[in-house]
mmCIF file with all atom_site columns, C-alpha atoms in Angstrom:
data_model
loop_
_atom_site.group_PDB
_atom_site.id
_atom_site.type_symbol
_atom_site.label_atom_id
_atom_site.label_alt_id
_atom_site.label_comp_id
_atom_site.label_asym_id
_atom_site.label_entity_id
_atom_site.label_seq_id
_atom_site.pdbx_PDB_ins_code
_atom_site.Cartn_x
_atom_site.Cartn_y
_atom_site.Cartn_z
_atom_site.occupancy
_atom_site.B_iso_or_equiv
_atom_site.pdbx_formal_charge
_atom_site.auth_seq_id
_atom_site.auth_comp_id
_atom_site.auth_asym_id
_atom_site.auth_atom_id
_atom_site.pdbx_PDB_model_num
ATOM 1   C CA . UNK F 1 1   ? 0.000   0.000  0.000   1.00 0.00 ? 29  UNK F CA 1
ATOM 2   C CA . UNK F 1 2   ? 1.587   3.280  -1.065  1.00 0.00 ? 30  UNK F CA 1
ATOM 3   C CA . UNK F 1 3   ? -1.041  5.617  0.377   1.00 0.00 ? 31  UNK F CA 1
ATOM 4   C CA . UNK F 1 4   ? -0.800  7.940  3.390   1.00 0.00 ? 32  UNK F CA 1
ATOM 5   C CA . UNK F 1 5   ? -0.638  5.966  6.615   1.00 0.00 ? 33  UNK F CA 1
ATOM 6   C CA . UNK F 1 6   ? -1.657  7.210  10.055  1.00 0.00 ? 34  UNK F CA 1
ATOM 7   C CA . UNK F 1 7   ? -1.175  5.630  13.446  1.00 0.00 ? 35  UNK F CA 1
ATOM 8   C CA . UNK F 1 8   ? -2.980  5.041  15.725  1.00 0.00 ? 36  UNK F CA 1
ATOM 9   C CA . UNK F 1 9   ? -6.399  5.056  14.123  1.00 0.00 ? 37  UNK F CA 1
ATOM 10  C CA . UNK F 1 10  ? -8.111  5.548  17.457  1.00 0.00 ? 38  UNK F CA 1
ATOM 11  C CA . UNK F 1 11  ? -6.859  6.958  20.737  1.00 0.00 ? 39  UNK F CA 1
ATOM 12  C CA . UNK F 1 12  ? -8.794  7.367  23.968  1.00 0.00 ? 40  UNK F CA 1
ATOM 13  C CA . UNK F 1 13  ? -7.061  9.324  26.695  1.00 0.00 ? 41  UNK F CA 1
ATOM 14  C CA . UNK F 1 14  ? -7.807  11.128 29.912  1.00 0.00 ? 42  UNK F CA 1
ATOM 15  C CA . UNK F 1 15  ? -7.742  14.877 30.161  1.00 0.00 ? 43  UNK F CA 1
ATOM 16  C CA . UNK F 1 16  ? -4.269  16.152 30.933  1.00 0.00 ? 44  UNK F CA 1
ATOM 17  C CA . UNK F 1 17  ? -2.412  13.312 29.241  1.00 0.00 ? 45  UNK F CA 1
ATOM 18  C CA . UNK F 1 18  ? -0.098  13.739 26.247  1.00 0.00 ? 46  UNK F CA 1
ATOM 19  C CA . UNK F 1 19  ? -0.784  12.005 22.940  1.00 0.00 ? 47  UNK F CA 1
ATOM 20  C CA . UNK F 1 20  ? 1.247   11.618 19.769  1.00 0.00 ? 48  UNK F CA 1
ATOM 21  C CA . UNK F 1 21  ? 0.082   10.766 16.262  1.00 0.00 ? 49  UNK F CA 1
ATOM 22  C CA . UNK F 1 22  ? 2.269   9.601  13.434  1.00 0.00 ? 50  UNK F CA 1
ATOM 23  C CA . UNK F 1 23  ? 1.842   10.115 9.694   1.00 0.00 ? 51  UNK F CA 1
ATOM 24  C CA . UNK F 1 24  ? 3.749   8.420  6.900   1.00 0.00 ? 52  UNK F CA 1
ATOM 25  C CA . UNK F 1 25  ? 3.145   10.258 3.612   1.00 0.00 ? 53  UNK F CA 1
ATOM 26  C CA . UNK F 1 26  ? 3.329   8.896  0.092   1.00 0.00 ? 54  UNK F CA 1
ATOM 27  C CA . UNK F 1 27  ? 7.051   8.345  -0.380  1.00 0.00 ? 55  UNK F CA 1
ATOM 28  C CA . UNK F 1 28  ? 7.691   10.709 -3.280  1.00 0.00 ? 56  UNK F CA 1
ATOM 29  C CA . UNK F 1 29  ? 5.655   13.569 -1.759  1.00 0.00 ? 57  UNK F CA 1
ATOM 30  C CA . UNK F 1 30  ? 7.651   16.287 -0.081  1.00 0.00 ? 58  UNK F CA 1
ATOM 31  C CA . UNK F 1 31  ? 4.720   18.265 1.327   1.00 0.00 ? 59  UNK F CA 1
ATOM 32  C CA . UNK F 1 32  ? 2.834   17.059 4.378   1.00 0.00 ? 60  UNK F CA 1
ATOM 33  C CA . UNK F 1 33  ? -0.242  18.594 5.992   1.00 0.00 ? 61  UNK F CA 1
ATOM 34  C CA . UNK F 1 34  ? -2.128  18.189 9.244   1.00 0.00 ? 62  UNK F CA 1
ATOM 35  C CA . UNK F 1 35  ? -5.831  18.968 9.502   1.00 0.00 ? 63  UNK F CA 1
ATOM 36  C CA . UNK F 1 36  ? -8.321  18.674 12.348  1.00 0.00 ? 64  UNK F CA 1
ATOM 37  C CA . UNK F 1 37  ? -11.939 17.685 11.810  1.00 0.00 ? 65  UNK F CA 1
ATOM 38  C CA . UNK F 1 38  ? -14.591 17.946 14.491  1.00 0.00 ? 66  UNK F CA 1
ATOM 39  C CA . UNK F 1 39  ? -18.026 16.389 14.283  1.00 0.00 ? 67  UNK F CA 1
ATOM 40  C CA . UNK F 1 40  ? -20.171 17.966 11.608  1.00 0.00 ? 68  UNK F CA 1
ATOM 41  C CA . UNK F 1 41  ? -17.407 20.221 10.351  1.00 0.00 ? 69  UNK F CA 1
ATOM 42  C CA . UNK F 1 42  ? -15.023 20.241 7.439   1.00 0.00 ? 70  UNK F CA 1
ATOM 43  C CA . UNK F 1 43  ? -11.312 19.681 7.896   1.00 0.00 ? 71  UNK F CA 1
ATOM 44  C CA . UNK F 1 44  ? -9.491  22.696 9.343   1.00 0.00 ? 72  UNK F CA 1
ATOM 45  C CA . UNK F 1 45  ? -5.881  23.367 8.439   1.00 0.00 ? 73  UNK F CA 1
ATOM 46  C CA . UNK F 1 46  ? -3.349  23.084 11.250  1.00 0.00 ? 74  UNK F CA 1
ATOM 47  C CA . UNK F 1 47  ? 0.106   23.118 9.682   1.00 0.00 ? 75  UNK F CA 1
ATOM 48  C CA . UNK F 1 48  ? 2.191   21.990 6.741   1.00 0.00 ? 76  UNK F CA 1
ATOM 49  C CA . UNK F 1 49  ? 5.761   20.973 5.981   1.00 0.00 ? 77  UNK F CA 1
ATOM 50  C CA . UNK F 1 50  ? 7.875   21.098 2.889   1.00 0.00 ? 78  UNK F CA 1
ATOM 51  C CA . UNK F 1 51  ? 10.511  18.468 3.478   1.00 0.00 ? 79  UNK F CA 1
ATOM 52  C CA . UNK F 1 52  ? 11.595  19.032 7.109   1.00 0.00 ? 80  UNK F CA 1
ATOM 53  C CA . UNK F 1 53  ? 10.675  22.732 7.196   1.00 0.00 ? 81  UNK F CA 1
ATOM 54  C CA . UNK F 1 54  ? 7.423   23.740 8.863   1.00 0.00 ? 82  UNK F CA 1
ATOM 55  C CA . UNK F 1 55  ? 6.253   26.524 6.538   1.00 0.00 ? 83  UNK F CA 1
ATOM 56  C CA . UNK F 1 56  ? 2.901   27.523 7.980   1.00 0.00 ? 84  UNK F CA 1
ATOM 57  C CA . UNK F 1 57  ? 0.989   27.111 11.216  1.00 0.00 ? 85  UNK F CA 1
ATOM 58  C CA . UNK F 1 58  ? -2.650  27.948 11.823  1.00 0.00 ? 86  UNK F CA 1
ATOM 59  C CA . UNK F 1 59  ? -3.782  29.976 14.813  1.00 0.00 ? 87  UNK F CA 1
ATOM 60  C CA . UNK F 1 60  ? -5.686  26.795 15.751  1.00 0.00 ? 88  UNK F CA 1
ATOM 61  C CA . UNK F 1 61  ? -2.332  25.250 16.627  1.00 0.00 ? 89  UNK F CA 1
ATOM 62  C CA . UNK F 1 62  ? -2.040  26.350 20.242  1.00 0.00 ? 90  UNK F CA 1
ATOM 63  C CA . UNK F 1 63  ? 1.223   26.066 22.162  1.00 0.00 ? 91  UNK F CA 1
ATOM 64  C CA . UNK F 1 64  ? 0.069   22.661 23.447  1.00 0.00 ? 92  UNK F CA 1
ATOM 65  C CA . UNK F 1 65  ? 0.377   21.330 19.908  1.00 0.00 ? 93  UNK F CA 1
ATOM 66  C CA . UNK F 1 66  ? 3.670   20.589 18.226  1.00 0.00 ? 94  UNK F CA 1
ATOM 67  C CA . UNK F 1 67  ? 4.381   18.979 14.891  1.00 0.00 ? 95  UNK F CA 1
ATOM 68  C CA . UNK F 1 68  ? 7.671   17.723 13.561  1.00 0.00 ? 96  UNK F CA 1
ATOM 69  C CA . UNK F 1 69  ? 9.029   16.160 10.425  1.00 0.00 ? 97  UNK F CA 1
ATOM 70  C CA . UNK F 1 70  ? 12.652  15.638 11.374  1.00 0.00 ? 98  UNK F CA 1
ATOM 71  C CA . UNK F 1 71  ? 13.987  13.893 8.285   1.00 0.00 ? 99  UNK F CA 1
ATOM 72  C CA . UNK F 1 72  ? 11.474  15.096 5.775   1.00 0.00 ? 100 UNK F CA 1
ATOM 73  C CA . UNK F 1 73  ? 9.708   11.750 5.701   1.00 0.00 ? 101 UNK F CA 1
ATOM 74  C CA . UNK F 1 74  ? 7.218   10.827 8.456   1.00 0.00 ? 102 UNK F CA 1
ATOM 75  C CA . UNK F 1 75  ? 5.687   13.420 10.752  1.00 0.00 ? 103 UNK F CA 1
ATOM 76  C CA . UNK F 1 76  ? 4.428   13.445 14.318  1.00 0.00 ? 104 UNK F CA 1
ATOM 77  C CA . UNK F 1 77  ? 1.743   15.611 15.891  1.00 0.00 ? 105 UNK F CA 1
ATOM 78  C CA . UNK F 1 78  ? 1.911   15.821 19.672  1.00 0.00 ? 106 UNK F CA 1
ATOM 79  C CA . UNK F 1 79  ? -0.779  17.282 21.902  1.00 0.00 ? 107 UNK F CA 1
ATOM 80  C CA . UNK F 1 80  ? 0.285   18.044 25.457  1.00 0.00 ? 108 UNK F CA 1
ATOM 81  C CA . UNK F 1 81  ? -2.071  18.314 28.421  1.00 0.00 ? 109 UNK F CA 1
ATOM 82  C CA . UNK F 1 82  ? -5.063  17.238 26.358  1.00 0.00 ? 110 UNK F CA 1
ATOM 83  C CA . UNK F 1 83  ? -8.420  18.924 26.875  1.00 0.00 ? 111 UNK F CA 1
ATOM 84  C CA . UNK F 1 84  ? -11.879 17.642 26.012  1.00 0.00 ? 112 UNK F CA 1
ATOM 85  C CA . UNK F 1 85  ? -12.026 20.206 23.216  1.00 0.00 ? 113 UNK F CA 1
ATOM 86  C CA . UNK F 1 86  ? -9.142  18.420 21.519  1.00 0.00 ? 114 UNK F CA 1
ATOM 87  C CA . UNK F 1 87  ? -11.448 15.482 20.728  1.00 0.00 ? 115 UNK F CA 1
ATOM 88  C CA . UNK F 1 88  ? -11.478 15.299 16.940  1.00 0.00 ? 116 UNK F CA 1
ATOM 89  C CA . UNK F 1 89  ? -10.273 13.408 13.911  1.00 0.00 ? 117 UNK F CA 1
ATOM 90  C CA . UNK F 1 90  ? -6.707  14.398 13.020  1.00 0.00 ? 118 UNK F CA 1
ATOM 91  C CA . UNK F 1 91  ? -6.100  14.000 9.317   1.00 0.00 ? 119 UNK F CA 1
ATOM 92  C CA . UNK F 1 92  ? -2.756  13.876 7.574   1.00 0.00 ? 120 UNK F CA 1
ATOM 93  C CA . UNK F 1 93  ? -2.315  14.535 3.873   1.00 0.00 ? 121 UNK F CA 1
ATOM 94  C CA . UNK F 1 94  ? 0.580   14.750 1.466   1.00 0.00 ? 122 UNK F CA 1
ATOM 95  C CA . UNK F 1 95  ? 1.236   16.198 -1.957  1.00 0.00 ? 123 UNK F CA 1
ATOM 96  C CA . UNK F 1 96  ? 4.030   16.720 -4.420  1.00 0.00 ? 124 UNK F CA 1
ATOM 97  C CA . UNK F 1 97  ? 5.536   20.180 -4.445  1.00 0.00 ? 125 UNK F CA 1
ATOM 98  C CA . UNK F 1 98  ? 3.420   22.655 -6.396  1.00 0.00 ? 126 UNK F CA 1
ATOM 99  C CA . UNK F 1 99  ? 4.309   22.651 -10.062 1.00 0.00 ? 127 UNK F CA 1
ATOM 100 C CA . UNK F 1 100 ? 5.076   18.958 -9.951  1.00 0.00 ? 128 UNK F CA 1
ATOM 101 C CA . UNK F 1 101 ? 1.593   17.868 -8.982  1.00 0.00 ? 129 UNK F CA 1
ATOM 102 C CA . UNK F 1 102 ? -2.035  18.451 -9.788  1.00 0.00 ? 130 UNK F CA 1
ATOM 103 C CA . UNK F 1 103 ? -2.901  20.431 -6.687  1.00 0.00 ? 131 UNK F CA 1
ATOM 104 C CA . UNK F 1 104 ? -4.781  17.745 -4.837  1.00 0.00 ? 132 UNK F CA 1
ATOM 105 C CA . UNK F 1 105 ? -4.009  16.459 -1.376  1.00 0.00 ? 133 UNK F CA 1
ATOM 106 C CA . UNK F 1 106 ? -3.890  12.745 -0.663  1.00 0.00 ? 134 UNK F CA 1
ATOM 107 C CA . UNK F 1 107 ? -5.393  11.977 2.725   1.00 0.00 ? 135 UNK F CA 1
ATOM 108 C CA . UNK F 1 108 ? -4.815  9.216  5.229   1.00 0.00 ? 136 UNK F CA 1
ATOM 109 C CA . UNK F 1 109 ? -7.589  7.451  7.122   1.00 0.00 ? 137 UNK F CA 1
ATOM 110 C CA . UNK F 1 110 ? -7.212  9.774  10.092  1.00 0.00 ? 138 UNK F CA 1
ATOM 111 C CA . UNK F 1 111 ? -6.524  9.360  13.800  1.00 0.00 ? 139 UNK F CA 1
ATOM 112 C CA . UNK F 1 112 ? -9.578  9.794  16.002  1.00 0.00 ? 140 UNK F CA 1
ATOM 113 C CA . UNK F 1 113 ? -8.859  11.244 19.432  1.00 0.00 ? 141 UNK F CA 1
ATOM 114 C CA . UNK F 1 114 ? -11.319 11.017 22.312  1.00 0.00 ? 142 UNK F CA 1
ATOM 115 C CA . UNK F 1 115 ? -10.431 12.909 25.489  1.00 0.00 ? 143 UNK F CA 1
ATOM 116 C CA . UNK F 1 116 ? -12.400 11.804 28.546  1.00 0.00 ? 144 UNK F CA 1
ATOM 117 C CA . UNK W 2 1   ? -7.548  34.167 1.708   1.00 0.00 ? 21  UNK W CA 1
ATOM 118 C CA . UNK W 2 2   ? -10.173 31.834 0.345   1.00 0.00 ? 22  UNK W CA 1
ATOM 119 C CA . UNK W 2 3   ? -13.400 30.514 1.815   1.00 0.00 ? 23  UNK W CA 1
ATOM 120 C CA . UNK W 2 4   ? -16.053 27.998 0.816   1.00 0.00 ? 24  UNK W CA 1
ATOM 121 C CA . UNK W 2 5   ? -19.755 27.905 1.569   1.00 0.00 ? 25  UNK W CA 1
ATOM 122 C CA . UNK W 2 6   ? -21.775 24.724 1.285   1.00 0.00 ? 26  UNK W CA 1
ATOM 123 C CA . UNK W 2 7   ? -25.326 25.882 1.717   1.00 0.00 ? 27  UNK W CA 1
ATOM 124 C CA . UNK W 2 8   ? -26.918 22.510 2.397   1.00 0.00 ? 28  UNK W CA 1
ATOM 125 C CA . UNK W 2 9   ? -25.825 20.549 5.444   1.00 0.00 ? 29  UNK W CA 1
ATOM 126 C CA . UNK W 2 10  ? -27.991 17.569 4.482   1.00 0.00 ? 30  UNK W CA 1
ATOM 127 C CA . UNK W 2 11  ? -29.501 16.426 1.205   1.00 0.00 ? 31  UNK W CA 1
ATOM 128 C CA . UNK W 2 12  ? -31.887 13.445 1.221   1.00 0.00 ? 32  UNK W CA 1
ATOM 129 C CA . UNK W 2 13  ? -32.618 11.875 -2.149  1.00 0.00 ? 33  UNK W CA 1
ATOM 130 C CA . UNK W 2 14  ? -34.174 8.678  -3.429  1.00 0.00 ? 34  UNK W CA 1
ATOM 131 C CA . UNK W 2 15  ? -32.085 6.115  -5.235  1.00 0.00 ? 35  UNK W CA 1
ATOM 132 C CA . UNK W 2 16  ? -31.818 6.668  -9.000  1.00 0.00 ? 36  UNK W CA 1
ATOM 133 C CA . UNK W 2 17  ? -32.871 10.321 -8.641  1.00 0.00 ? 37  UNK W CA 1
ATOM 134 C CA . UNK W 2 18  ? -30.562 13.166 -9.707  1.00 0.00 ? 38  UNK W CA 1
ATOM 135 C CA . UNK W 2 19  ? -28.762 15.246 -7.114  1.00 0.00 ? 39  UNK W CA 1
ATOM 136 C CA . UNK W 2 20  ? -26.962 18.577 -6.929  1.00 0.00 ? 40  UNK W CA 1
ATOM 137 C CA . UNK W 2 21  ? -24.742 19.611 -4.029  1.00 0.00 ? 41  UNK W CA 1
ATOM 138 C CA . UNK W 2 22  ? -24.048 23.323 -3.955  1.00 0.00 ? 42  UNK W CA 1
ATOM 139 C CA . UNK W 2 23  ? -20.722 25.039 -3.368  1.00 0.00 ? 43  UNK W CA 1
ATOM 140 C CA . UNK W 2 24  ? -19.851 28.709 -3.546  1.00 0.00 ? 44  UNK W CA 1
ATOM 141 C CA . UNK W 2 25  ? -16.398 30.111 -2.971  1.00 0.00 ? 45  UNK W CA 1
ATOM 142 C CA . UNK W 2 26  ? -14.840 33.451 -2.199  1.00 0.00 ? 46  UNK W CA 1
ATOM 143 C CA . UNK W 2 27  ? -11.345 34.478 -3.245  1.00 0.00 ? 47  UNK W CA 1
ATOM 144 C CA . UNK W 2 28  ? -9.421  37.544 -4.282  1.00 0.00 ? 48  UNK W CA 1
ATOM 145 C CA . UNK W 2 29  ? -7.221  35.462 -6.595  1.00 0.00 ? 49  UNK W CA 1
ATOM 146 C CA . UNK W 2 30  ? -7.794  32.766 -9.170  1.00 0.00 ? 50  UNK W CA 1
ATOM 147 C CA . UNK W 2 31  ? -8.494  29.389 -7.664  1.00 0.00 ? 51  UNK W CA 1
ATOM 148 C CA . UNK W 2 32  ? -8.378  25.662 -8.034  1.00 0.00 ? 52  UNK W CA 1
ATOM 149 C CA . UNK W 2 33  ? -11.499 23.817 -6.854  1.00 0.00 ? 53  UNK W CA 1
ATOM 150 C CA . UNK W 2 34  ? -12.018 20.306 -5.536  1.00 0.00 ? 54  UNK W CA 1
ATOM 151 C CA . UNK W 2 35  ? -14.722 17.959 -4.342  1.00 0.00 ? 55  UNK W CA 1
ATOM 152 C CA . UNK W 2 36  ? -13.848 15.247 -1.836  1.00 0.00 ? 56  UNK W CA 1
ATOM 153 C CA . UNK W 2 37  ? -16.002 12.435 -0.428  1.00 0.00 ? 57  UNK W CA 1
ATOM 154 C CA . UNK W 2 38  ? -15.715 11.010 3.068   1.00 0.00 ? 58  UNK W CA 1
ATOM 155 C CA . UNK W 2 39  ? -17.264 7.725  4.165   1.00 0.00 ? 59  UNK W CA 1
ATOM 156 C CA . UNK W 2 40  ? -17.830 7.136  7.910   1.00 0.00 ? 60  UNK W CA 1
ATOM 157 C CA . UNK W 2 41  ? -14.625 6.920  9.955   1.00 0.00 ? 61  UNK W CA 1
ATOM 158 C CA . UNK W 2 42  ? -12.462 7.263  6.890   1.00 0.00 ? 62  UNK W CA 1
ATOM 159 C CA . UNK W 2 43  ? -10.240 9.882  5.306   1.00 0.00 ? 63  UNK W CA 1
ATOM 160 C CA . UNK W 2 44  ? -11.121 12.016 2.307   1.00 0.00 ? 64  UNK W CA 1
ATOM 161 C CA . UNK W 2 45  ? -11.083 10.729 -1.257  1.00 0.00 ? 65  UNK W CA 1
ATOM 162 C CA . UNK W 2 46  ? -10.853 13.030 -4.257  1.00 0.00 ? 66  UNK W CA 1
ATOM 163 C CA . UNK W 2 47  ? -13.944 12.987 -6.506  1.00 0.00 ? 67  UNK W CA 1
ATOM 164 C CA . UNK W 2 48  ? -12.889 15.593 -9.032  1.00 0.00 ? 68  UNK W CA 1
ATOM 165 C CA . UNK W 2 49  ? -10.980 18.828 -9.466  1.00 0.00 ? 69  UNK W CA 1
ATOM 166 C CA . UNK W 2 50  ? -11.004 21.956 -11.588 1.00 0.00 ? 70  UNK W CA 1
ATOM 167 C CA . UNK W 2 51  ? -7.597  23.380 -12.413 1.00 0.00 ? 71  UNK W CA 1
ATOM 168 C CA . UNK W 2 52  ? -8.148  25.068 -15.782 1.00 0.00 ? 72  UNK W CA 1
ATOM 169 C CA . UNK W 2 53  ? -9.692  24.498 -19.197 1.00 0.00 ? 73  UNK W CA 1
ATOM 170 C CA . UNK W 2 54  ? -13.192 23.136 -19.649 1.00 0.00 ? 74  UNK W CA 1
ATOM 171 C CA . UNK W 2 55  ? -15.532 24.344 -16.947 1.00 0.00 ? 75  UNK W CA 1
ATOM 172 C CA . UNK W 2 56  ? -17.338 20.997 -16.844 1.00 0.00 ? 76  UNK W CA 1
ATOM 173 C CA . UNK W 2 57  ? -15.233 18.409 -15.090 1.00 0.00 ? 77  UNK W CA 1
ATOM 174 C CA . UNK W 2 58  ? -15.994 14.743 -14.684 1.00 0.00 ? 78  UNK W CA 1
ATOM 175 C CA . UNK W 2 59  ? -14.885 12.663 -11.764 1.00 0.00 ? 79  UNK W CA 1
ATOM 176 C CA . UNK W 2 60  ? -15.143 9.208  -10.326 1.00 0.00 ? 80  UNK W CA 1
ATOM 177 C CA . UNK W 2 61  ? -18.364 7.331  -9.576  1.00 0.00 ? 81  UNK W CA 1
ATOM 178 C CA . UNK W 2 62  ? -20.340 9.248  -12.221 1.00 0.00 ? 82  UNK W CA 1
ATOM 179 C CA . UNK W 2 63  ? -20.047 12.655 -10.545 1.00 0.00 ? 83  UNK W CA 1
ATOM 180 C CA . UNK W 2 64  ? -19.449 15.893 -12.427 1.00 0.00 ? 84  UNK W CA 1
ATOM 181 C CA . UNK W 2 65  ? -19.146 19.553 -11.491 1.00 0.00 ? 85  UNK W CA 1
ATOM 182 C CA . UNK W 2 66  ? -19.318 22.838 -13.328 1.00 0.00 ? 86  UNK W CA 1
ATOM 183 C CA . UNK W 2 67  ? -17.086 25.805 -12.561 1.00 0.00 ? 87  UNK W CA 1
ATOM 184 C CA . UNK W 2 68  ? -18.932 29.094 -12.905 1.00 0.00 ? 88  UNK W CA 1
ATOM 185 C CA . UNK W 2 69  ? -16.593 32.026 -12.402 1.00 0.00 ? 89  UNK W CA 1
ATOM 186 C CA . UNK W 2 70  ? -19.248 34.731 -12.625 1.00 0.00 ? 90  UNK W CA 1
ATOM 187 C CA . UNK W 2 71  ? -21.333 33.071 -9.926  1.00 0.00 ? 91  UNK W CA 1
ATOM 188 C CA . UNK W 2 72  ? -18.276 31.839 -7.997  1.00 0.00 ? 92  UNK W CA 1
ATOM 189 C CA . UNK W 2 73  ? -19.821 28.388 -7.830  1.00 0.00 ? 93  UNK W CA 1
ATOM 190 C CA . UNK W 2 74  ? -18.698 24.806 -8.278  1.00 0.00 ? 94  UNK W CA 1
ATOM 191 C CA . UNK W 2 75  ? -21.795 22.651 -7.853  1.00 0.00 ? 95  UNK W CA 1
ATOM 192 C CA . UNK W 2 76  ? -21.525 18.876 -7.818  1.00 0.00 ? 96  UNK W CA 1
ATOM 193 C CA . UNK W 2 77  ? -24.047 16.790 -9.744  1.00 0.00 ? 97  UNK W CA 1
ATOM 194 C CA . UNK W 2 78  ? -24.921 13.184 -10.418 1.00 0.00 ? 98  UNK W CA 1
ATOM 195 C CA . UNK W 2 79  ? -27.761 12.209 -12.763 1.00 0.00 ? 99  UNK W CA 1
ATOM 196 C CA . UNK W 2 80  ? -28.701 9.032  -10.890 1.00 0.00 ? 100 UNK W CA 1
ATOM 197 C CA . UNK W 2 81  ? -27.537 8.263  -7.360  1.00 0.00 ? 101 UNK W CA 1
ATOM 198 C CA . UNK W 2 82  ? -26.958 4.896  -5.799  1.00 0.00 ? 102 UNK W CA 1
ATOM 199 C CA . UNK W 2 83  ? -27.334 3.842  -2.182  1.00 0.00 ? 103 UNK W CA 1
ATOM 200 C CA . UNK W 2 84  ? -23.540 3.572  -2.000  1.00 0.00 ? 104 UNK W CA 1
ATOM 201 C CA . UNK W 2 85  ? -23.235 7.325  -2.637  1.00 0.00 ? 105 UNK W CA 1
ATOM 202 C CA . UNK W 2 86  ? -24.407 7.973  0.915   1.00 0.00 ? 106 UNK W CA 1
ATOM 203 C CA . UNK W 2 87  ? -21.506 9.905  2.437   1.00 0.00 ? 107 UNK W CA 1
ATOM 204 C CA . UNK W 2 88  ? -20.263 13.373 3.399   1.00 0.00 ? 108 UNK W CA 1
ATOM 205 C CA . UNK W 2 89  ? -19.141 15.583 0.533   1.00 0.00 ? 109 UNK W CA 1
ATOM 206 C CA . UNK W 2 90  ? -16.701 18.462 0.923   1.00 0.00 ? 110 UNK W CA 1
ATOM 207 C CA . UNK W 2 91  ? -15.954 21.289 -1.470  1.00 0.00 ? 111 UNK W CA 1
ATOM 208 C CA . UNK W 2 92  ? -12.467 22.793 -1.188  1.00 0.00 ? 112 UNK W CA 1
ATOM 209 C CA . UNK W 2 93  ? -10.563 25.706 -2.711  1.00 0.00 ? 113 UNK W CA 1
ATOM 210 C CA . UNK W 2 94  ? -6.927  26.641 -3.167  1.00 0.00 ? 114 UNK W CA 1
ATOM 211 C CA . UNK W 2 95  ? -5.479  29.886 -4.437  1.00 0.00 ? 115 UNK W CA 1
ATOM 212 C CA . UNK W 2 96  ? -3.086  29.841 -7.399  1.00 0.00 ? 116 UNK W CA 1
ATOM 213 C CA . UNK W 2 97  ? -0.278  31.303 -5.341  1.00 0.00 ? 117 UNK W CA 1
ATOM 214 C CA . UNK W 2 98  ? 1.062   30.891 -1.837  1.00 0.00 ? 118 UNK W CA 1
ATOM 215 C CA . UNK W 2 99  ? 0.166   28.467 0.944   1.00 0.00 ? 119 UNK W CA 1
ATOM 216 C CA . UNK W 2 100 ? 1.675   25.426 -0.694  1.00 0.00 ? 120 UNK W CA 1
ATOM 217 C CA . UNK W 2 101 ? -1.134  23.190 -1.816  1.00 0.00 ? 121 UNK W CA 1
ATOM 218 C CA . UNK W 2 102 ? -3.127  24.055 1.299   1.00 0.00 ? 122 UNK W CA 1
ATOM 219 C CA . UNK W 2 103 ? -6.861  23.528 0.795   1.00 0.00 ? 123 UNK W CA 1
ATOM 220 C CA . UNK W 2 104 ? -9.679  25.381 2.542   1.00 0.00 ? 124 UNK W CA 1
ATOM 221 C CA . UNK W 2 105 ? -12.745 23.208 3.042   1.00 0.00 ? 125 UNK W CA 1
ATOM 222 C CA . UNK W 2 106 ? -16.428 23.894 3.403   1.00 0.00 ? 126 UNK W CA 1
ATOM 223 C CA . UNK W 2 107 ? -18.471 22.471 6.264   1.00 0.00 ? 127 UNK W CA 1
ATOM 224 C CA . UNK W 2 108 ? -19.693 19.571 4.174   1.00 0.00 ? 128 UNK W CA 1
ATOM 225 C CA . UNK W 2 109 ? -22.980 18.217 2.830   1.00 0.00 ? 129 UNK W CA 1
ATOM 226 C CA . UNK W 2 110 ? -24.319 14.898 4.071   1.00 0.00 ? 130 UNK W CA 1
ATOM 227 C CA . UNK W 2 111 ? -25.885 13.056 1.145   1.00 0.00 ? 131 UNK W CA 1
ATOM 228 C CA . UNK W 2 112 ? -28.357 10.416 2.250   1.00 0.00 ? 132 UNK W CA 1
ATOM 229 C CA . UNK W 2 113 ? -29.671 8.146  -0.459  1.00 0.00 ? 133 UNK W CA 1
ATOM 230 C CA . UNK W 2 114 ? -32.887 6.352  0.409   1.00 0.00 ? 134 UNK W CA 1
ATOM 231 C CA . UNK W 2 115 ? -34.549 3.358  -1.229  1.00 0.00 ? 135 UNK W CA 1
#
């Protein structure tokens, strides 16, 4: 399978705990994106990387959130001191660099977080 | 910045009937437009996209959409729906320049196909 892979698919945690999600993009894609989707809403942009550089962060990405892509391949999204409002589906997507692709994002299956 | 409005949160339709899901966008620059489908507890799958050229674009599963620049719309249509089309549909927009390939999504339309 050469699609975008996310792990874990489901995570249940208690308020105040830290959680980390991993995303493995399509291998030849150098752009990687994180989105958050809450119930009944569309995906909301959080951040994106070009190779290992984090080029843009949304204001939704509070200081409890941190994303990394240390070697320009897989990425991690960590949420510290989780709150019930963090409960959502966290979606990862990848794409070729603009000019080399058709503009679409390729999404993973998502990681669903439930904070009790 | 770009934004997308999907006016209908839910659209019920009988099987084999036609359907139209509405999408309007706002942007100060030229845009690319996309429709994605999401089945329960899954990620998003691309249905179709408009980048340039013909304003009528055809996608997978018999869906098509028409780009209308003057009305800033990109409505999704299917002439005859199937029960398996029941899903959430998202319209998305990206500006020609800046922001990588970042997409801005609408709030989605739940299509429910009934027998």
